[in-house]
PDB file of C-alpha atoms and ligand atoms in Angstrom:
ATOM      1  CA  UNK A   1      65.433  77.375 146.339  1.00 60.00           C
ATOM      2  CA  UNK A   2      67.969  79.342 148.069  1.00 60.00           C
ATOM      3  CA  UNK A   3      68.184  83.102 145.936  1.00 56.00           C
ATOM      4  CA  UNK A   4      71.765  82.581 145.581  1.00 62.00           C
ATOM      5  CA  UNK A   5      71.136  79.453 143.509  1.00 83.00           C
ATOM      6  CA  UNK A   6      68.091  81.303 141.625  1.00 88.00           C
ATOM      7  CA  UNK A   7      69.785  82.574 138.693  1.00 91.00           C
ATOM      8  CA  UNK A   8      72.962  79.448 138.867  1.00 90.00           C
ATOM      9  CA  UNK A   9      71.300  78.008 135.500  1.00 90.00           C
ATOM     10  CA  UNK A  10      71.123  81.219 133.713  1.00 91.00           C
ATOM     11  CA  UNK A  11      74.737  81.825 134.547  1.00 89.00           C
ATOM     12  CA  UNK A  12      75.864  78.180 133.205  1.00 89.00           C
ATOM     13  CA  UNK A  13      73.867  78.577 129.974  1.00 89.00           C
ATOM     14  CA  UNK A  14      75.406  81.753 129.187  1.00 90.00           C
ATOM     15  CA  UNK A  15      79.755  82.946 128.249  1.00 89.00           C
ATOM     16  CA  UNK A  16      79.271  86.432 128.851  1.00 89.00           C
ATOM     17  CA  UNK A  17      82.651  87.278 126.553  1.00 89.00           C
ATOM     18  CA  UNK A  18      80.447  86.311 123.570  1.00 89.00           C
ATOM     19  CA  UNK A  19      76.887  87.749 124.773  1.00 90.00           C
ATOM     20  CA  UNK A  20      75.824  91.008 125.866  1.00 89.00           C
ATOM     21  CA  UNK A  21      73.032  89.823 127.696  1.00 91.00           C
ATOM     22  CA  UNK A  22      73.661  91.610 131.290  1.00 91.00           C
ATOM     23  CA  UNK A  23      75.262  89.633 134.121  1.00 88.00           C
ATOM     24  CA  UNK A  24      72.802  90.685 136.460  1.00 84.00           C
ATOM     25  CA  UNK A  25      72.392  89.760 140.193  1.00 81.00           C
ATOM     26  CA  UNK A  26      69.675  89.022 142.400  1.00 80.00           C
ATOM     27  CA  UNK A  27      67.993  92.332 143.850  1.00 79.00           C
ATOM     28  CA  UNK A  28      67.683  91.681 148.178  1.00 78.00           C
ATOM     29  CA  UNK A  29      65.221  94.403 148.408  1.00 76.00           C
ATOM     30  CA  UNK A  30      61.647  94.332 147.394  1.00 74.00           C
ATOM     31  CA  UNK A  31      60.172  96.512 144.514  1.00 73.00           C
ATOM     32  CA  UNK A  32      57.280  99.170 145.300  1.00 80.00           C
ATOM     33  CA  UNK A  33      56.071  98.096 142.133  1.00 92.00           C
ATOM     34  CA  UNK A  34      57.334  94.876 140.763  1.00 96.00           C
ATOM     35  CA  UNK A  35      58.048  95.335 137.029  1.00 97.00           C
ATOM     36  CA  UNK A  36      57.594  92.527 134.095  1.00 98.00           C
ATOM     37  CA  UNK A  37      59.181  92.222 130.638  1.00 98.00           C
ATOM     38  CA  UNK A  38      57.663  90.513 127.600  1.00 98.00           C
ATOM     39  CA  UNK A  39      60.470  90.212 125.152  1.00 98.00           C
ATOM     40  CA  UNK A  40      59.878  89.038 121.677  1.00 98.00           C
ATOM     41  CA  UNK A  41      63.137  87.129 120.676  1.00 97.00           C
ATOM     42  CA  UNK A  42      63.621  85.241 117.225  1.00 96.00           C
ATOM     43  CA  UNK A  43      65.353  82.600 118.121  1.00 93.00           C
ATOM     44  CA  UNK A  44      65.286  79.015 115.636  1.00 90.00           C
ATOM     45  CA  UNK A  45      61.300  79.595 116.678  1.00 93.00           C
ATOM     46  CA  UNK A  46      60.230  83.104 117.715  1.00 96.00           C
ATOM     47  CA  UNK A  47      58.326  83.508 120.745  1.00 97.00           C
ATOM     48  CA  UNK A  48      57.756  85.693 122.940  1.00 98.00           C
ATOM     49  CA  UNK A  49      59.278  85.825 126.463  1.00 98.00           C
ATOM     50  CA  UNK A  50      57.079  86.827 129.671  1.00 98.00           C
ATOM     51  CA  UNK A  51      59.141  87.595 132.698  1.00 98.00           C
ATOM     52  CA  UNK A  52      57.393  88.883 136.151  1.00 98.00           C
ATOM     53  CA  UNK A  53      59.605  90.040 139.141  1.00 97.00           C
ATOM     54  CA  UNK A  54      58.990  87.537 141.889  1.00 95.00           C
ATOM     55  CA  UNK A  55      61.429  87.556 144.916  1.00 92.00           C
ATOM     56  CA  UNK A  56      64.760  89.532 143.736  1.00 92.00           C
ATOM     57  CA  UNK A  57      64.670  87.603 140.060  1.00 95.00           C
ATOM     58  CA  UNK A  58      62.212  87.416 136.508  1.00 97.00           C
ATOM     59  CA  UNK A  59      60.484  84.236 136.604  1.00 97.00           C
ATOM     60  CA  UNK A  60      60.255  83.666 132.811  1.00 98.00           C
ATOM     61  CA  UNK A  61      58.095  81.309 130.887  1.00 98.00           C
ATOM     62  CA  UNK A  62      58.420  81.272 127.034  1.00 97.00           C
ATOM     63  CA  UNK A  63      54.836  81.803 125.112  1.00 98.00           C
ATOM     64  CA  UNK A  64      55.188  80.312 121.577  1.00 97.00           C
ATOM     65  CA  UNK A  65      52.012  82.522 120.233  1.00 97.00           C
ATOM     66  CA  UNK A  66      52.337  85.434 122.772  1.00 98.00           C
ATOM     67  CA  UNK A  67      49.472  86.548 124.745  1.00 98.00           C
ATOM     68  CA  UNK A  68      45.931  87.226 123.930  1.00 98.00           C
ATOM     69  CA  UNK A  69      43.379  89.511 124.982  1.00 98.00           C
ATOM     70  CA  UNK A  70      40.728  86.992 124.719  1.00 98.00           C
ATOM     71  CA  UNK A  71      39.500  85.363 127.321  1.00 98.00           C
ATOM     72  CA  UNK A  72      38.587  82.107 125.372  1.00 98.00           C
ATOM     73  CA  UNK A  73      42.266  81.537 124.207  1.00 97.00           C
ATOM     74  CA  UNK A  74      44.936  79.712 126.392  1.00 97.00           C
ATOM     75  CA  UNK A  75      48.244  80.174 125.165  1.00 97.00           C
ATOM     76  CA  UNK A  76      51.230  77.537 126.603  1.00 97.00           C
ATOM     77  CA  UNK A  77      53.736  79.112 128.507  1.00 98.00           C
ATOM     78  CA  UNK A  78      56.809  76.876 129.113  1.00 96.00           C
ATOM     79  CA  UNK A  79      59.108  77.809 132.154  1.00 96.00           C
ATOM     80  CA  UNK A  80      62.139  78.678 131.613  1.00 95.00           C
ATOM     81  CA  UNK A  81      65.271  79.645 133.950  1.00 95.00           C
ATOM     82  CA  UNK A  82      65.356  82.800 136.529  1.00 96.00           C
ATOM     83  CA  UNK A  83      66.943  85.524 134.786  1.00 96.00           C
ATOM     84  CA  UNK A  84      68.303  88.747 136.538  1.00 95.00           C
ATOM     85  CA  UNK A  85      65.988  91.833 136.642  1.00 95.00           C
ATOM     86  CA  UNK A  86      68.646  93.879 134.693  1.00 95.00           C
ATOM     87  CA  UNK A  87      67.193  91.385 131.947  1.00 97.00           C
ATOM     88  CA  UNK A  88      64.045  93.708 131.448  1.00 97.00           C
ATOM     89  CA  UNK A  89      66.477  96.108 130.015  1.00 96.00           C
ATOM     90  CA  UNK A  90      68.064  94.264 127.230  1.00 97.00           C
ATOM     91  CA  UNK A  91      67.131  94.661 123.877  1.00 97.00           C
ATOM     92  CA  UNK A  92      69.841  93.366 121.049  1.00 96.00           C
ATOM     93  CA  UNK A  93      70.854  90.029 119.703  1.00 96.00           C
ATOM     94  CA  UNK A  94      72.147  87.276 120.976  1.00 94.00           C
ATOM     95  CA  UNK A  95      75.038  85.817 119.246  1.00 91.00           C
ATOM     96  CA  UNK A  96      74.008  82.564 117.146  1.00 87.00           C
ATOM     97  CA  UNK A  97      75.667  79.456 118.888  1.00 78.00           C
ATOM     98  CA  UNK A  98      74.747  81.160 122.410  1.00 71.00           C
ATOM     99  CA  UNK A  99      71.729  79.311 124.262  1.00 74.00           C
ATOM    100  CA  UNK A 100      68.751  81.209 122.453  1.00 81.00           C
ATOM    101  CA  UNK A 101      70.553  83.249 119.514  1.00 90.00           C
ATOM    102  CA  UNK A 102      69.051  85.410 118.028  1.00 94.00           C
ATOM    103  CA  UNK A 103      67.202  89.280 118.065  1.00 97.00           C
ATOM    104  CA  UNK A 104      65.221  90.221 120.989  1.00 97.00           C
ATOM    105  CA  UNK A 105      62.743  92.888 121.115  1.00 98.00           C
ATOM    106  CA  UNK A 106      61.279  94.532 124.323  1.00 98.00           C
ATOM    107  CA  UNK A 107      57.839  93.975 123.386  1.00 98.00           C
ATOM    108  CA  UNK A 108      56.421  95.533 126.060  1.00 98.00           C
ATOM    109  CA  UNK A 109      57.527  96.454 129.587  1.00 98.00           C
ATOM    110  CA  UNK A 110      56.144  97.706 132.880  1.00 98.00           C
ATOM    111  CA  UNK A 111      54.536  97.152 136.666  1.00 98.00           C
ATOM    112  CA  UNK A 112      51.922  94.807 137.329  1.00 98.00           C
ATOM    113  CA  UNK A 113      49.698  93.810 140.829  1.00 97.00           C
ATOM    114  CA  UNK A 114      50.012  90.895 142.275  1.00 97.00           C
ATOM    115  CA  UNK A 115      45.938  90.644 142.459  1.00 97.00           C
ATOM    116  CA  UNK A 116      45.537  86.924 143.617  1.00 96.00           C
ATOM    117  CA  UNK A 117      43.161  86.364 146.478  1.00 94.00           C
ATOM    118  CA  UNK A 118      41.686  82.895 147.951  1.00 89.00           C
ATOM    119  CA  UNK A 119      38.959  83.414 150.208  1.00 90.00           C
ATOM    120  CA  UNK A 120      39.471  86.993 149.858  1.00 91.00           C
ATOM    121  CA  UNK A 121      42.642  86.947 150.918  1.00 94.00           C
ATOM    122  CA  UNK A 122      45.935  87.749 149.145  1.00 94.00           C
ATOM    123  CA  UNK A 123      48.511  85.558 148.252  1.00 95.00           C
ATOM    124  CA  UNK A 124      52.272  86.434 148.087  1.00 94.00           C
ATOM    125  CA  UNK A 125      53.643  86.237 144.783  1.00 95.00           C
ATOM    126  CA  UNK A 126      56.142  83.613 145.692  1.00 94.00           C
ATOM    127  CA  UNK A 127      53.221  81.238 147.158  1.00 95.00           C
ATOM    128  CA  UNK A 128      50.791  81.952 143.927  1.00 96.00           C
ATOM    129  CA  UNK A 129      53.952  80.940 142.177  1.00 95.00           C
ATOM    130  CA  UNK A 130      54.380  77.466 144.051  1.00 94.00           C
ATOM    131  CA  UNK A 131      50.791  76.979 143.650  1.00 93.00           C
ATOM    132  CA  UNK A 132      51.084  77.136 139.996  1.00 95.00           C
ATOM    133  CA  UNK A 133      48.009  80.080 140.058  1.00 96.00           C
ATOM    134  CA  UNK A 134      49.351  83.230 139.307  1.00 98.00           C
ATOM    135  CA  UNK A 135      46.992  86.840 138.827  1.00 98.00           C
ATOM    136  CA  UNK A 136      48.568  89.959 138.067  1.00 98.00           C
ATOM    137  CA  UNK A 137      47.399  93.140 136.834  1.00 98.00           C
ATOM    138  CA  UNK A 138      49.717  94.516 134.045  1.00 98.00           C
ATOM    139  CA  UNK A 139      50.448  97.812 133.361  1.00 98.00           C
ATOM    140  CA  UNK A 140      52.490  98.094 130.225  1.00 98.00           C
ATOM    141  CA  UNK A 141      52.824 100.218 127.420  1.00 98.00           C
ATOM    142  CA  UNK A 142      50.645  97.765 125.443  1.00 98.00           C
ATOM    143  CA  UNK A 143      48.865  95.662 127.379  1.00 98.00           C
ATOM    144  CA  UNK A 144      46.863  96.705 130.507  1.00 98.00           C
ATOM    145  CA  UNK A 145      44.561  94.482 132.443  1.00 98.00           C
ATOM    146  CA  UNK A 146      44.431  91.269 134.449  1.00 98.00           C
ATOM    147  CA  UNK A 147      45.966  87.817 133.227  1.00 98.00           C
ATOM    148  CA  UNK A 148      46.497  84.802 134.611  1.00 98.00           C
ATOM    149  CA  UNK A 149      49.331  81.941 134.540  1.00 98.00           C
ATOM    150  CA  UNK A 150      48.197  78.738 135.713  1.00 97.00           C
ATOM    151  CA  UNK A 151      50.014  75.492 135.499  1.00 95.00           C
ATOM    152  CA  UNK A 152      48.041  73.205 134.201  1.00 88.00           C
ATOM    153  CA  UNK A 153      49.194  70.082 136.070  1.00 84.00           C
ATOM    154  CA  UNK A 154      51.004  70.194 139.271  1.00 79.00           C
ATOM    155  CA  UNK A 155      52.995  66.990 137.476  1.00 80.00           C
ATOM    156  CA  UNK A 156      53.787  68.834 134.340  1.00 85.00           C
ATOM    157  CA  UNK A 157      55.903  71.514 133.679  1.00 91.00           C
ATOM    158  CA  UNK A 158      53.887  73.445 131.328  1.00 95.00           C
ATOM    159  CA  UNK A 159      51.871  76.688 132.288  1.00 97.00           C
ATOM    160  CA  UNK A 160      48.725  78.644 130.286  1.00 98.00           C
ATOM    161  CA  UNK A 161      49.149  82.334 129.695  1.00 98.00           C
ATOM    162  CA  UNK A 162      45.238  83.367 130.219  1.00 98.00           C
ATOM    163  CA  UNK A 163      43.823  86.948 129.451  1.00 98.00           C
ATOM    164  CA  UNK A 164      41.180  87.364 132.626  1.00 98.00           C
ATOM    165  CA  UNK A 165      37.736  88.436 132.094  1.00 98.00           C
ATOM    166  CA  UNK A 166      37.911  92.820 132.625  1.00 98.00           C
ATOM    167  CA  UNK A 167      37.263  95.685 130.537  1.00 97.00           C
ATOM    168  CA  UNK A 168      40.693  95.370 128.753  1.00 97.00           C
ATOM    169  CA  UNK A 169      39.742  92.095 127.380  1.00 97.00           C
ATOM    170  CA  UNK A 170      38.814  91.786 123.851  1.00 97.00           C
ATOM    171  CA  UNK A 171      38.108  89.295 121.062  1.00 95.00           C
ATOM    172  CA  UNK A 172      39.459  90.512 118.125  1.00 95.00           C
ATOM    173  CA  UNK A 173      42.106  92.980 118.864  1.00 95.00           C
ATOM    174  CA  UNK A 174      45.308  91.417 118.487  1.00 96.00           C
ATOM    175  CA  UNK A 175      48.405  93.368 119.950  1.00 96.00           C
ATOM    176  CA  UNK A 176      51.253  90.786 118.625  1.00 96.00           C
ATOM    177  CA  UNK A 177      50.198  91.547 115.090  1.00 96.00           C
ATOM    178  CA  UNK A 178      49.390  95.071 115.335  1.00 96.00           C
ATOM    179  CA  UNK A 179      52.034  96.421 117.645  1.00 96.00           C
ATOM    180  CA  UNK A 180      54.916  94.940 115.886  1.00 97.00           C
ATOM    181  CA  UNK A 181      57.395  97.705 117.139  1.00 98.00           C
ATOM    182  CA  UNK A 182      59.692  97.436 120.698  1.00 98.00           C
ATOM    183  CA  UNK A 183      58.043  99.270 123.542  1.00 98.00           C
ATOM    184  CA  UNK A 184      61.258 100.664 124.366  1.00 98.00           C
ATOM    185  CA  UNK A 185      62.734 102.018 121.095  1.00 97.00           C
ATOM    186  CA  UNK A 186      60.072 101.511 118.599  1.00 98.00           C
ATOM    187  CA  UNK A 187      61.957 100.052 116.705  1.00 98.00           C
ATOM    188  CA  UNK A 188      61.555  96.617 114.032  1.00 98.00           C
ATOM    189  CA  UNK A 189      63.146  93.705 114.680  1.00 97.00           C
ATOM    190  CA  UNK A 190      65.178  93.843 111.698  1.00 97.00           C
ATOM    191  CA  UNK A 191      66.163  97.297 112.718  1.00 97.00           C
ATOM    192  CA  UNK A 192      67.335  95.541 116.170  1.00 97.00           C
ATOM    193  CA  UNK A 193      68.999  93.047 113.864  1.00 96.00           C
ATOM    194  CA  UNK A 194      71.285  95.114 112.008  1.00 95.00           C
ATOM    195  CA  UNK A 195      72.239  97.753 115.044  1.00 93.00           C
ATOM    196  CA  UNK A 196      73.208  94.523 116.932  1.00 79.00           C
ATOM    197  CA  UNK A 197      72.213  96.799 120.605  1.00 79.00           C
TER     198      UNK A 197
HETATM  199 MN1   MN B   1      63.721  83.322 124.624  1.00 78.67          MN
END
């Protein structure tokens, strides 16, 4: 897919006189440190948005449960369109009646490492990305360690959000119920809610 025509869905899907969701563009040069985004966003079901800069844009894939620090637990991740990078900066709400109305929280934010090998060799992002087997080390104000996206079928469309075995992993601890507050603001969602931005 040619970049130009990366983020053409997210444009269509969106009237940017009613939303304040950013316009955005695709970025042409490549990031020291590639940064993700996982944005919790109430739409008519809440879930929790996990976006990882690949190739000038977020690839985004929608986790209904959020992710998990244990290693036993797959959670489905369904694809969803390209959005800009400017995206990892928006925090607000989504007018109702706009494609995915509704409060969105930046859950948690920061770099990651691409830390995929195969036969000890690294793979780009974009290939791990065709290949439907994604690694990447986060490093976010919540979560830290290594988790893994794999698509489960190369003939289906859905992907599994996967915490990797590391020293970060744990069974019990459970972020999306005990760090309820935006990585960026601390605040609620219902405090998001009413300041609309
Ligand atoms: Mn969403």
């Amino acid at each position: 897919m040619s970049a130009e025509s990366k983020l053409r869905q997210y444009y269509r899907k969106r009237d940017f006189k009613k939303t304040s969701e950013p316009k955005g563009k695709i970025k042409k040069t490549k990031s020291k440190q590639p940064i993700f985004v996982i944005q919790k966003h109430a739409a008519s079901h809440l879930h929790y948005d996990f976006r990882l800069e690949i190739e000038g844009v977020l690839k985004s894939w929608a986790v209904p449960k959020g992710p998990s620090l244990d290693p036993k637990i797959k959670r489905l991740a369904i694809p969803t369109e390209d959005h800009p990078l400017e995206y990892a900066q928006f925090e607000g709400v989504i007018p109702q009646g706009e494609y995915g109305g509704g409060t969105v929280m930046i859950w948690d934010y920061g770099t990651f490492e691409n830390i995929k090998k195969h036969n000890g060799k690294k793979i780009s992002l974009s290939d791990s990305y065709d290949k439907g087997s994604i690694e990447v080390f986060l490093h976010g104000k919540k979560l830290v360690g290594a988790f893994a996206l794999i698509k489960t079928r190369m003939d289906k469309k859905d992907w599994l959000l996967i915490k990797m075995r590391d020293d970060f992993a744990h069974a019990t601890k459970n972020p999306i119920k005990s760090k309820t507050k935006s990585a960026k603001t601390d605040r609620t969602m219902l405090q998001i809610t009413k300041e609309k931005s």
